[in-house]
Amino acid sequence: MIKELLFSFKSPSRDDLNVYGFRFGNKKEGYPKIAIVSGMNGEEIAGVFSAAQLVHFLQERETLDPNFINGEVLIIPSVNHFALNMGKRFWPLDNTDINVMFPGYDKGETTQRIAFKLFEAIKDFNFGIVIEDRKDKADCMPYIRLIDSNYMDIEGAKSFGLQFIHTKKFEPVDSGSLLYNWEVWGAKAYSIVFSGKKYLFQTENDLVLDALIRFISIHKIINLKVSGGYKSDVVSHENVEIVKSPKAGIFKPIVKTGIQVREGQLIGIVYDSLSGEVKSHIHAKSDGIVSCMYSDPLIFQQTIVFRIVKFNNK
Amino acid sequence: MIEKSLNIELPVSEDFRVQKNRFLPVNLDIDEVIEEKVKRISIVSGTHGDELEGQYVCYLLSDWLNNNKDKINGIIDIYPALNSLGIDSITRSIPFYNVDLNRIFPGKKNDFLPSQIAEGIIEEISGSDFAIDIHSSNIFLRELPQVRMSAEFKDSLLPLAKKMGIDFVWIHDAITVLEATFAHTMNSRGTKTLVVEMGVGMRITPEYCFSLVEGLKNLMAYLGILNIPVVNLKEPVISENGEVFYLNAGNSGLFVPTTAHYEIVKHGDKIGNIVSPLSGKIEEEVFSPANGVLFTLREYPIVYEGSLLARIFAFYEDHK
């Protein structure tokens, strides 16, 4: 393993932004190259942790067996340390999102330059994985997110063995994402989405680490036999039931993500924030599995509180 | 007449709302106005909560309309604060979610709150014949009053911009990410929408505001929405007749301009220095790459490599 300084940015007053990659493997001919990126925003702590755990896993295995890795693995656990280190989500000076700046521009603004330097380091890989969080305040079961386009690789996404593969329609904002630009450049690219803006959930982190190891094993990048994981269901907005809160107030969930629910089951309560009275009982509208759940106790009217993947694709 | 046009309950004893001030022709109610099919213009601002130039423009325009009701021939809706939570808290994005409202249009009903707000705004303003979206750059850059438009809408928008007495019209190529803006969404749905950028974030520049209000009145006169004479205001400089040069920082530090905003500069003129407060040394001297007008100048001094320092517009014949 080589810990490699991929690029550096000088700050006016604080330490330099040094972005490191952990490069593994023997680059044997005929074996693929994979790059894994997380921590493009300062709230993707769970993603950083999972990527770092994969670094640790590969380092241990490679130490025991120098031929453990056939292809090449480049892991970049964190890009935006400046935001991570001060509790910000985006680039701290101008609040711009690195993950809408791809493929980047070497003569552009700071985050365009960061995206450019990052993309230069990872664009020529066969596989690309982005570990990211959701923009909204939601805890979700780890899932694979694909943008519905000609580049989408559903069969490849099944190699992760996660329960759900979610395909979403292309939106203009996707044009600047790493996921989309990787695909345009010719890589098979996937996004792993899960929770952990403020807390780490061991179960979810273990699932994501297992999924990453499974993927690189199935593609023979490492010499390891793994279990098959889930037979992934491919879902889109058509088979996800959106449950919204009709009232604002204090939200208390009754169920957790990953739980099976029945139509009509009470799954959450909204209380009046001043009087403490119940303002709304929230019920499941169909049978299914709770894949995402609103994660903040303060809730707005019409906020999506639950996403339920419906059984039998009803 | 002040109306609430979007109303979403907040968690603790408050409603999120967007308010508008609606002006109608004297002696006509809304049903009669609709029946007579008079033209409707929506003037919006405060999409970004740190941009305040539009606040003063809305005040000045409403003040004039309050005192000239007999001149109104159409529907004039003024929305000073689309991102009302942001305006009241110096927050560019939508607070709580940290999402840029002007990157999520047209929005969706079944999505998170910012997307619902975007959807509600589009629904509210759809049906307008025209819209003006007033921005003030951001806290980092000072901008000359300008109208920006995508080349795909140039034919319908440029004649309108020319009536506004604005300094500069910047016609840019279609950029996919900008398809998620308010203006692109409205233009795609048939409302001719102009984006105004001027001044700097968190401040007001009164002379720019006075000038824009006169321009808006002239545009509305041209459109038949105001019954006042159309006058010949100054012709804007059009970006297609020249080239825009970007000056980005090559180093991090403190940017100290040595040239004033809106100055005419020559190739090689000094624009400013990037200095190091720690070492006491000049990290970089910044020079003009062309003969032209310094129409954008950095206001916020801290810069990283890549931070935009200035933009210069050069006519092709001067670009030597």
Short mmCIF file of C-alpha atoms in Angstrom, two decimals, chain A residues 52-274:
data_model
loop_
_atom_site.label_atom_id
_atom_site.label_comp_id
_atom_site.label_asym_id
_atom_site.label_seq_id
_atom_site.Cartn_x
_atom_site.Cartn_y
_atom_site.Cartn_z
CA ALA A 52 -11.07 4.08 5.99
CA GLN A 53 -12.14 0.67 7.26
CA LEU A 54 -11.62 -0.71 3.74
CA VAL A 55 -8.12 0.81 3.73
CA HIS A 56 -7.43 -0.92 7.02
CA PHE A 57 -8.84 -4.25 5.79
CA LEU A 58 -6.82 -4.24 2.58
CA GLN A 59 -3.65 -3.17 4.35
CA GLU A 60 -3.92 -6.03 6.84
CA ARG A 61 -4.63 -8.59 4.12
CA GLU A 62 -1.93 -7.33 1.82
CA THR A 63 0.59 -7.50 4.65
CA LEU A 64 -0.31 -11.16 5.22
CA ASP A 65 -0.41 -12.01 1.52
CA PRO A 66 1.39 -9.75 -1.00
CA ASN A 67 -0.62 -11.40 -3.81
CA PHE A 68 -3.97 -10.72 -2.16
CA ILE A 69 -4.78 -7.91 -4.58
CA ASN A 70 -4.73 -8.60 -8.31
CA GLY A 71 -5.83 -5.35 -9.85
CA GLU A 72 -5.51 -1.86 -8.50
CA VAL A 73 -7.49 -0.19 -5.73
CA LEU A 74 -7.30 3.53 -5.02
CA ILE A 75 -9.21 4.70 -1.94
CA ILE A 76 -9.66 8.39 -1.15
CA PRO A 77 -11.49 8.44 2.18
CA SER A 78 -11.72 12.22 2.47
CA VAL A 79 -11.51 15.14 0.06
CA ASN A 80 -13.08 18.01 1.96
CA HIS A 81 -11.24 17.82 5.31
CA PHE A 82 -11.61 21.57 5.72
CA ALA A 83 -15.38 21.13 6.07
CA LEU A 84 -15.13 17.94 8.12
CA ASN A 85 -12.81 19.62 10.60
CA MET A 86 -15.16 22.48 11.33
CA GLY A 87 -18.64 20.98 11.15
CA LYS A 88 -19.53 22.49 7.77
CA ARG A 89 -21.11 20.62 4.90
CA PHE A 90 -19.61 22.37 1.88
CA TRP A 91 -16.36 24.16 1.06
CA PRO A 92 -16.07 26.47 4.05
CA LEU A 93 -15.13 29.75 2.34
CA ASP A 94 -17.83 29.95 -0.32
CA ASN A 95 -20.20 27.13 0.68
CA THR A 96 -19.96 25.45 -2.72
CA ASP A 97 -20.39 21.72 -3.24
CA ILE A 98 -17.43 19.89 -4.77
CA ASN A 99 -19.76 17.15 -5.95
CA VAL A 100 -21.53 19.40 -8.45
CA MET A 101 -18.28 20.68 -10.00
CA PHE A 102 -17.16 17.68 -12.05
CA PRO A 103 -15.36 17.19 -14.35
CA GLY A 104 -13.83 20.32 -12.87
CA TYR A 105 -11.89 23.13 -14.45
CA ASP A 106 -8.21 23.77 -13.82
CA LYS A 107 -8.55 27.51 -14.40
CA GLY A 108 -11.86 27.93 -12.57
CA GLU A 109 -12.99 28.57 -9.01
CA THR A 110 -11.44 26.76 -6.05
CA THR A 111 -13.92 23.87 -5.87
CA GLN A 112 -13.81 23.50 -9.67
CA ARG A 113 -10.03 23.13 -9.36
CA ILE A 114 -10.38 20.61 -6.54
CA ALA A 115 -12.84 18.62 -8.67
CA PHE A 116 -10.47 18.83 -11.63
CA LYS A 117 -7.46 17.59 -9.67
CA LEU A 118 -9.49 14.80 -8.10
CA PHE A 119 -10.98 13.74 -11.42
CA GLU A 120 -7.56 13.72 -13.08
CA ALA A 121 -6.44 11.24 -10.43
CA ILE A 122 -9.40 8.86 -10.80
CA LYS A 123 -10.98 9.23 -14.22
CA ASP A 124 -9.15 6.38 -15.96
CA PHE A 125 -10.32 3.61 -13.66
CA ASN A 126 -12.58 0.76 -14.80
CA PHE A 127 -14.83 1.09 -11.78
CA GLY A 128 -15.72 4.11 -9.68
CA ILE A 129 -17.59 4.14 -6.38
CA VAL A 130 -18.79 7.29 -4.65
CA ILE A 131 -19.85 6.90 -1.03
CA GLU A 132 -22.20 9.72 -0.20
CA ASP A 133 -25.08 10.85 1.97
CA ARG A 134 -28.50 12.17 1.06
CA LYS A 135 -29.04 15.91 0.72
CA ASP A 136 -32.05 15.80 2.99
CA LYS A 137 -32.19 14.94 6.67
CA ALA A 138 -32.78 11.23 6.38
CA ASP A 139 -31.40 8.01 7.77
CA CYS A 140 -31.45 5.34 5.11
CA MET A 141 -30.58 1.70 4.73
CA PRO A 142 -27.45 1.61 2.57
CA TYR A 143 -28.46 1.40 -1.07
CA ILE A 144 -26.95 1.76 -4.52
CA ARG A 145 -28.02 4.87 -6.39
CA LEU A 146 -27.85 4.96 -10.16
CA ILE A 147 -28.77 7.78 -12.48
CA ASP A 148 -31.16 6.53 -15.13
CA SER A 149 -29.15 7.02 -18.31
CA ASN A 150 -27.51 5.01 -21.08
CA TYR A 151 -24.50 4.53 -18.81
CA MET A 152 -26.43 2.92 -15.95
CA ASP A 153 -25.08 -0.53 -15.00
CA ILE A 154 -27.76 -2.34 -13.02
CA GLU A 155 -26.22 -5.78 -13.38
CA GLY A 156 -22.90 -4.53 -12.04
CA ALA A 157 -24.66 -2.83 -9.14
CA LYS A 158 -26.03 -6.20 -8.05
CA SER A 159 -22.46 -7.27 -7.22
CA PHE A 160 -22.61 -5.18 -4.05
CA GLY A 161 -25.32 -7.43 -2.67
CA LEU A 162 -27.17 -4.59 -0.97
CA GLN A 163 -30.91 -4.91 -0.56
CA PHE A 164 -31.91 -2.09 -2.92
CA ILE A 165 -30.69 -0.49 -6.10
CA HIS A 166 -32.46 2.79 -6.60
CA THR A 167 -32.61 4.29 -10.05
CA LYS A 168 -33.39 7.98 -10.23
CA LYS A 169 -34.25 10.15 -13.19
CA PHE A 170 -31.49 12.38 -14.48
CA GLU A 171 -31.81 15.94 -13.17
CA PRO A 172 -29.76 18.95 -14.33
CA VAL A 173 -27.82 19.06 -11.07
CA ASP A 174 -26.56 15.51 -11.76
CA SER A 175 -24.51 16.77 -14.69
CA GLY A 176 -21.83 18.02 -12.28
CA SER A 177 -21.72 14.97 -10.04
CA LEU A 178 -18.74 12.64 -9.84
CA LEU A 179 -21.01 9.65 -10.44
CA TYR A 180 -22.31 10.96 -13.75
CA ASN A 181 -18.96 12.28 -15.01
CA TRP A 182 -17.25 9.03 -14.20
CA GLU A 183 -19.84 7.27 -16.35
CA VAL A 184 -19.47 9.75 -19.18
CA TRP A 185 -15.70 9.17 -19.09
CA GLY A 186 -16.26 5.44 -19.52
CA ALA A 187 -16.09 3.95 -16.04
CA LYS A 188 -18.73 1.72 -14.54
CA ALA A 189 -19.78 3.95 -11.65
CA TYR A 190 -22.03 3.48 -8.63
CA SER A 191 -23.03 5.55 -5.67
CA ILE A 192 -23.47 4.00 -2.23
CA VAL A 193 -25.84 6.15 -0.20
CA PHE A 194 -26.34 5.84 3.51
CA SER A 195 -26.72 7.71 6.76
CA GLY A 196 -24.34 9.00 9.34
CA LYS A 197 -24.23 12.78 9.21
CA LYS A 198 -23.81 13.01 12.96
CA TYR A 199 -23.68 9.48 14.27
CA LEU A 200 -22.14 6.24 13.14
CA PHE A 201 -24.42 3.23 12.91
CA GLN A 202 -22.31 0.12 13.18
CA THR A 203 -24.77 -2.14 11.36
CA GLU A 204 -24.97 0.16 8.34
CA ASN A 205 -21.21 0.68 8.30
CA ASP A 206 -20.64 -3.07 8.39
CA LEU A 207 -23.11 -3.55 5.54
CA VAL A 208 -21.30 -0.97 3.42
CA LEU A 209 -17.87 -2.41 4.18
CA ASP A 210 -19.13 -5.89 3.31
CA ALA A 211 -20.65 -4.55 0.09
CA LEU A 212 -17.39 -2.92 -0.96
CA ILE A 213 -15.38 -6.07 -0.22
CA ARG A 214 -17.97 -8.20 -2.05
CA PHE A 215 -17.83 -5.99 -5.12
CA ILE A 216 -14.04 -6.03 -5.45
CA SER A 217 -14.00 -9.75 -4.75
CA ILE A 218 -16.62 -10.60 -7.38
CA HIS A 219 -14.64 -8.59 -9.94
CA LYS A 220 -11.52 -10.56 -8.98
CA ILE A 221 -9.66 -7.49 -7.82
CA ILE A 222 -8.89 -9.34 -4.58
CA ASN A 223 -8.50 -13.03 -3.89
CA LEU A 224 -11.26 -13.64 -1.39
CA LYS A 225 -14.40 -15.75 -1.34
CA VAL A 226 -17.40 -13.85 -0.02
CA SER A 227 -21.05 -14.55 0.59
CA GLY A 228 -23.47 -13.41 -2.08
CA GLY A 229 -25.29 -10.82 0.01
CA TYR A 230 -28.83 -9.79 -0.92
CA LYS A 231 -30.44 -10.47 -4.25
CA SER A 232 -30.93 -6.75 -4.88
CA ASP A 233 -34.33 -5.32 -5.75
CA VAL A 234 -34.23 -2.58 -8.35
CA VAL A 235 -36.59 0.20 -7.32
CA SER A 236 -37.54 3.60 -8.65
CA HIS A 237 -39.94 6.29 -7.49
CA GLU A 238 -42.80 4.19 -8.85
CA ASN A 239 -42.44 1.50 -6.21
CA VAL A 240 -41.42 3.67 -3.29
CA GLU A 241 -44.28 4.93 -1.13
CA ILE A 242 -43.65 8.49 0.02
CA VAL A 243 -45.15 9.26 3.43
CA LYS A 244 -45.30 12.92 4.35
CA SER A 245 -46.04 14.67 7.60
CA PRO A 246 -49.28 16.62 7.34
CA LYS A 247 -48.24 18.79 10.30
CA ALA A 248 -45.15 20.51 11.63
CA GLY A 249 -43.92 19.99 15.16
CA ILE A 250 -41.81 17.48 17.04
CA PHE A 251 -41.50 14.15 15.26
CA LYS A 252 -41.15 10.81 17.03
CA PRO A 253 -40.71 7.71 14.88
CA ILE A 254 -42.28 4.46 16.02
CA VAL A 255 -40.30 2.22 13.66
CA LYS A 256 -36.73 2.05 12.35
CA THR A 257 -35.25 1.76 8.89
CA GLY A 258 -35.10 -1.79 7.58
CA ILE A 259 -38.33 -2.73 9.36
CA GLN A 260 -41.22 -4.37 7.51
CA VAL A 261 -44.48 -2.50 7.98
CA ARG A 262 -48.09 -3.21 7.11
CA GLU A 263 -50.60 -0.91 5.47
CA GLY A 264 -52.29 1.16 8.17
CA GLN A 265 -49.61 0.52 10.80
CA LEU A 266 -48.74 3.48 13.04
CA ILE A 267 -45.16 4.41 12.19
CA GLY A 268 -44.71 7.93 13.59
CA ILE A 269 -46.27 10.69 15.68
CA VAL A 270 -46.06 14.46 15.37
CA TYR A 271 -46.59 16.46 18.55
CA ASP A 272 -47.38 20.12 18.98
CA SER A 273 -44.08 21.66 19.99
CA LEU A 274 -45.67 23.94 22.60
#
